[in-house]
XYZ file of N, CA, C and O in Angstrom:
312
model
N -10.098 24.034 56.076
C -9.085 25.020 56.384
C -8.960 25.983 55.206
O -8.873 25.577 54.061
N -8.959 27.259 55.504
C -8.866 28.276 54.471
C -7.420 28.438 54.005
O -6.495 28.507 54.806
N -7.234 28.472 52.698
C -5.902 28.720 52.127
C -5.781 30.196 51.787
O -6.678 30.769 51.193
N -4.669 30.760 52.151
C -4.404 32.156 51.832
C -3.499 32.215 50.620
O -2.501 31.524 50.552
N -3.868 33.045 49.676
C -3.063 33.173 48.461
C -2.390 34.537 48.366
O -1.609 34.762 47.460
N -2.713 35.422 49.302
C -2.091 36.734 49.285
C -0.640 36.634 49.743
O -0.310 35.869 50.633
N 0.204 37.403 49.117
C 1.613 37.445 49.496
C 1.839 38.694 50.334
O 1.411 39.782 49.977
N 2.485 38.515 51.455
C 2.824 39.650 52.316
C 4.181 40.174 51.879
O 5.139 39.417 51.769
N 4.258 41.452 51.611
C 5.530 42.064 51.229
C 6.289 42.436 52.503
O 6.238 43.567 52.975
N 6.986 41.439 53.053
C 7.715 41.663 54.297
C 8.825 42.682 54.121
O 9.161 43.410 55.060
N 9.420 42.752 52.945
C 10.474 43.731 52.698
C 9.992 45.144 52.950
O 10.671 45.948 53.595
N 8.800 45.452 52.470
C 8.234 46.794 52.694
C 7.920 47.030 54.162
O 8.153 48.121 54.693
N 7.412 46.007 54.812
C 7.077 46.146 56.231
C 8.334 46.393 57.062
O 8.356 47.275 57.928
N 9.383 45.630 56.794
C 10.627 45.820 57.539
C 11.320 47.124 57.164
O 11.943 47.768 58.009
N 11.208 47.548 55.913
C 11.787 48.835 55.508
C 11.122 49.975 56.270
O 11.785 50.929 56.681
N 9.821 49.863 56.480
C 9.106 50.890 57.244
C 9.605 50.924 58.689
O 9.780 52.003 59.274
N 9.857 49.753 59.268
C 10.420 49.715 60.624
C 11.804 50.348 60.662
O 12.129 51.090 61.592
N 12.612 50.036 59.653
C 13.968 50.601 59.599
C 13.915 52.121 59.506
O 14.721 52.817 60.126
N 12.980 52.647 58.728
C 12.853 54.107 58.613
C 12.344 54.715 59.922
O 12.849 55.734 60.377
N 11.364 54.078 60.521
C 10.734 54.645 61.714
C 11.656 54.608 62.939
O 11.669 55.529 63.750
N 12.400 53.517 63.067
C 13.206 53.324 64.272
C 14.701 53.244 63.973
O 15.474 52.683 64.753
N 15.133 53.809 62.873
C 16.484 53.646 62.327
C 17.605 53.564 63.356
O 18.374 52.607 63.362
N 17.737 54.528 64.203
C 18.881 54.590 65.117
C 18.609 53.949 66.475
O 19.494 53.905 67.322
N 17.402 53.432 66.661
C 17.083 52.814 67.953
C 17.623 51.394 68.012
O 17.662 50.694 67.009
N 18.035 50.935 69.175
C 18.575 49.579 69.284
C 17.518 48.519 68.983
O 16.384 48.607 69.452
N 17.900 47.538 68.195
C 17.006 46.429 67.865
C 17.510 45.133 68.478
O 16.718 44.282 68.878
N 18.832 44.967 68.529
C 19.451 43.754 69.056
C 20.631 44.161 69.929
O 21.454 44.972 69.511
N 20.684 43.588 71.121
C 21.818 43.837 72.019
C 22.610 42.549 72.177
O 22.036 41.474 72.338
N 23.919 42.667 72.116
C 24.817 41.532 72.308
C 25.894 41.938 73.306
O 26.048 43.133 73.599
N 26.662 40.983 73.789
C 27.776 41.351 74.673
C 28.788 42.271 73.979
O 29.519 42.995 74.637
N 28.809 42.251 72.640
C 29.745 43.088 71.890
C 29.169 44.434 71.486
O 29.831 45.210 70.809
N 27.927 44.721 71.848
C 27.324 46.005 71.513
C 25.909 45.841 70.985
O 25.336 44.760 71.012
N 25.381 46.947 70.515
C 24.014 46.968 70.004
C 24.014 47.137 68.500
O 24.938 47.710 67.920
N 22.940 46.655 67.883
C 22.701 46.844 66.455
C 21.381 47.586 66.330
O 20.369 47.129 66.871
N 21.401 48.705 65.632
C 20.160 49.463 65.481
C 19.301 48.858 64.373
O 19.722 47.960 63.648
N 18.063 49.339 64.285
C 17.129 48.810 63.296
C 17.659 48.942 61.878
O 17.503 48.036 61.069
N 18.286 50.057 61.582
C 18.816 50.269 60.240
C 19.844 49.200 59.884
O 19.825 48.636 58.785
N 20.732 48.884 60.812
C 21.758 47.870 60.591
C 21.130 46.480 60.434
O 21.452 45.748 59.491
N 20.247 46.127 61.346
C 19.634 44.794 61.313
C 18.841 44.580 60.018
O 19.004 43.560 59.342
N 18.025 45.547 59.653
C 17.209 45.401 58.443
C 18.097 45.433 57.195
O 17.855 44.702 56.233
N 19.133 46.246 57.199
C 20.060 46.270 56.067
C 20.754 44.931 55.876
O 20.892 44.435 54.751
N 21.183 44.307 56.978
C 21.832 43.001 56.879
C 20.837 41.929 56.458
O 21.178 41.022 55.688
N 19.610 42.023 56.939
C 18.575 41.072 56.530
C 18.294 41.195 55.033
O 18.116 40.182 54.340
N 18.275 42.415 54.535
C 18.059 42.628 53.098
C 19.195 42.013 52.290
O 18.969 41.460 51.202
N 20.413 42.078 52.824
C 21.551 41.464 52.137
C 21.406 39.946 52.093
O 21.696 39.313 51.067
N 20.932 39.349 53.183
C 20.682 37.899 53.196
C 19.639 37.551 52.139
O 19.810 36.616 51.356
N 18.546 38.313 52.103
C 17.486 38.065 51.124
C 18.009 38.197 49.696
O 17.660 37.393 48.821
N 18.852 39.179 49.453
C 19.400 39.384 48.110
C 20.262 38.203 47.675
O 20.200 37.767 46.517
N 21.039 37.658 48.600
C 21.864 36.489 48.275
C 20.976 35.299 47.936
O 21.226 34.573 46.966
N 19.938 35.088 48.709
C 19.035 33.962 48.435
C 18.358 34.117 47.076
O 18.262 33.147 46.316
N 17.906 35.326 46.763
C 17.287 35.568 45.445
C 18.298 35.362 44.324
O 17.981 34.774 43.289
N 19.523 35.820 44.528
C 20.571 35.665 43.511
C 20.890 34.190 43.263
O 21.313 33.821 42.167
N 20.663 33.362 44.261
C 20.899 31.924 44.112
C 19.685 31.189 43.562
O 19.677 29.969 43.502
N 18.668 31.944 43.206
C 17.512 31.360 42.540
C 16.362 30.963 43.438
O 15.383 30.390 42.955
N 16.433 31.261 44.724
C 15.312 30.933 45.589
C 14.177 31.916 45.360
O 14.401 33.113 45.190
N 12.973 31.398 45.379
C 11.786 32.228 45.190
C 10.994 32.267 46.487
O 11.210 31.451 47.389
N 10.061 33.177 46.556
C 9.186 33.273 47.716
C 8.521 31.924 47.960
O 8.017 31.300 47.033
N 8.554 31.475 49.186
C 7.949 30.197 49.536
C 8.901 29.018 49.475
O 8.546 27.914 49.874
N 10.115 29.227 48.965
C 11.104 28.145 48.915
C 11.532 27.783 50.333
O 11.738 28.664 51.161
N 11.698 26.494 50.608
C 12.145 26.126 51.954
C 13.627 26.480 52.153
O 14.445 26.307 51.254
N 13.925 27.021 53.314
C 15.291 27.380 53.679
C 15.475 26.982 55.139
O 14.610 27.243 55.969
N 16.593 26.353 55.437
C 16.893 25.974 56.819
C 18.128 26.731 57.292
O 19.021 27.025 56.505
N 18.147 27.050 58.569
C 19.325 27.676 59.153
C 19.694 26.942 60.429
O 18.838 26.383 61.114
N 20.958 26.938 60.729
C 21.461 26.460 62.008
C 22.437 27.535 62.472
O 23.570 27.613 61.996
N 21.953 28.399 63.320
C 22.750 29.535 63.775
C 22.699 29.617 65.292
O 21.653 29.368 65.894
N 23.805 29.982 65.923
C 23.765 30.183 67.365
C 22.909 31.413 67.691
O 22.647 32.251 66.831
N 22.496 31.499 68.920
C 21.643 32.607 69.350
C 22.483 33.871 69.486
O 22.877 34.288 70.572
N 22.753 34.481 68.342
C 23.547 35.696 68.254
C 22.846 36.664 67.308
O 21.840 36.346 66.700
N 23.409 37.828 67.135
C 22.789 38.862 66.295
C 22.568 38.374 64.867
O 21.533 38.666 64.260
N 23.509 37.623 64.309
C 23.342 37.204 62.922
C 22.175 36.237 62.740
O 21.634 36.112 61.660
N 21.734 35.586 63.812
C 20.534 34.751 63.716
C 19.294 35.620 63.495
O 18.368 35.216 62.788
N 19.306 36.815 64.042
C 18.172 37.734 63.878
C 18.067 38.179 62.428
O 17.023 38.057 61.785
N 19.177 38.704 61.867
C 19.061 39.188 60.489
C 18.925 38.027 59.505
O 18.311 38.185 58.458
N 19.449 36.867 59.839
C 19.245 35.702 58.987
C 17.779 35.303 58.941
O 17.225 35.047 57.871
N 17.141 35.278 60.101
C 15.724 34.925 60.161
C 14.856 35.935 59.419
O 13.940 35.559 58.696
N 15.139 37.198 59.622
C 14.355 38.238 58.943
C 14.612 38.179 57.437
O 13.669 38.279 56.643
N 15.844 37.988 57.034
C 16.179 37.942 55.607
C 15.538 36.780 54.882
O 15.165 36.873 53.732
N 15.410 35.664 55.584
C 14.791 34.494 54.961
C 13.307 34.718 54.838
O 12.702 34.428 53.841
C-alpha cells in the first residue's frame, strides 16, 4: 500500500469555494439557509479553536453532533 506524505491545504481549497460561491446557499435548514461564506467562515473558526488548543494536522478529533448546520461547519473545520 502506498503511503502519501503530501499535505492537502484544505483551508485554501475551502477559501476558494467561499470566494467563488460566497452568497450562494450551501446548507439549508428549517430555520433558513447558510451561504458558502458563512459556512466556510464558521468552519475556519472551528479550525482556529482546535489549533489554539494545540491540535496539529493529523490529530484525531471526534464529534457527536446532530444532523444540523453546525455539523457541516464542524466537519469542515476539523
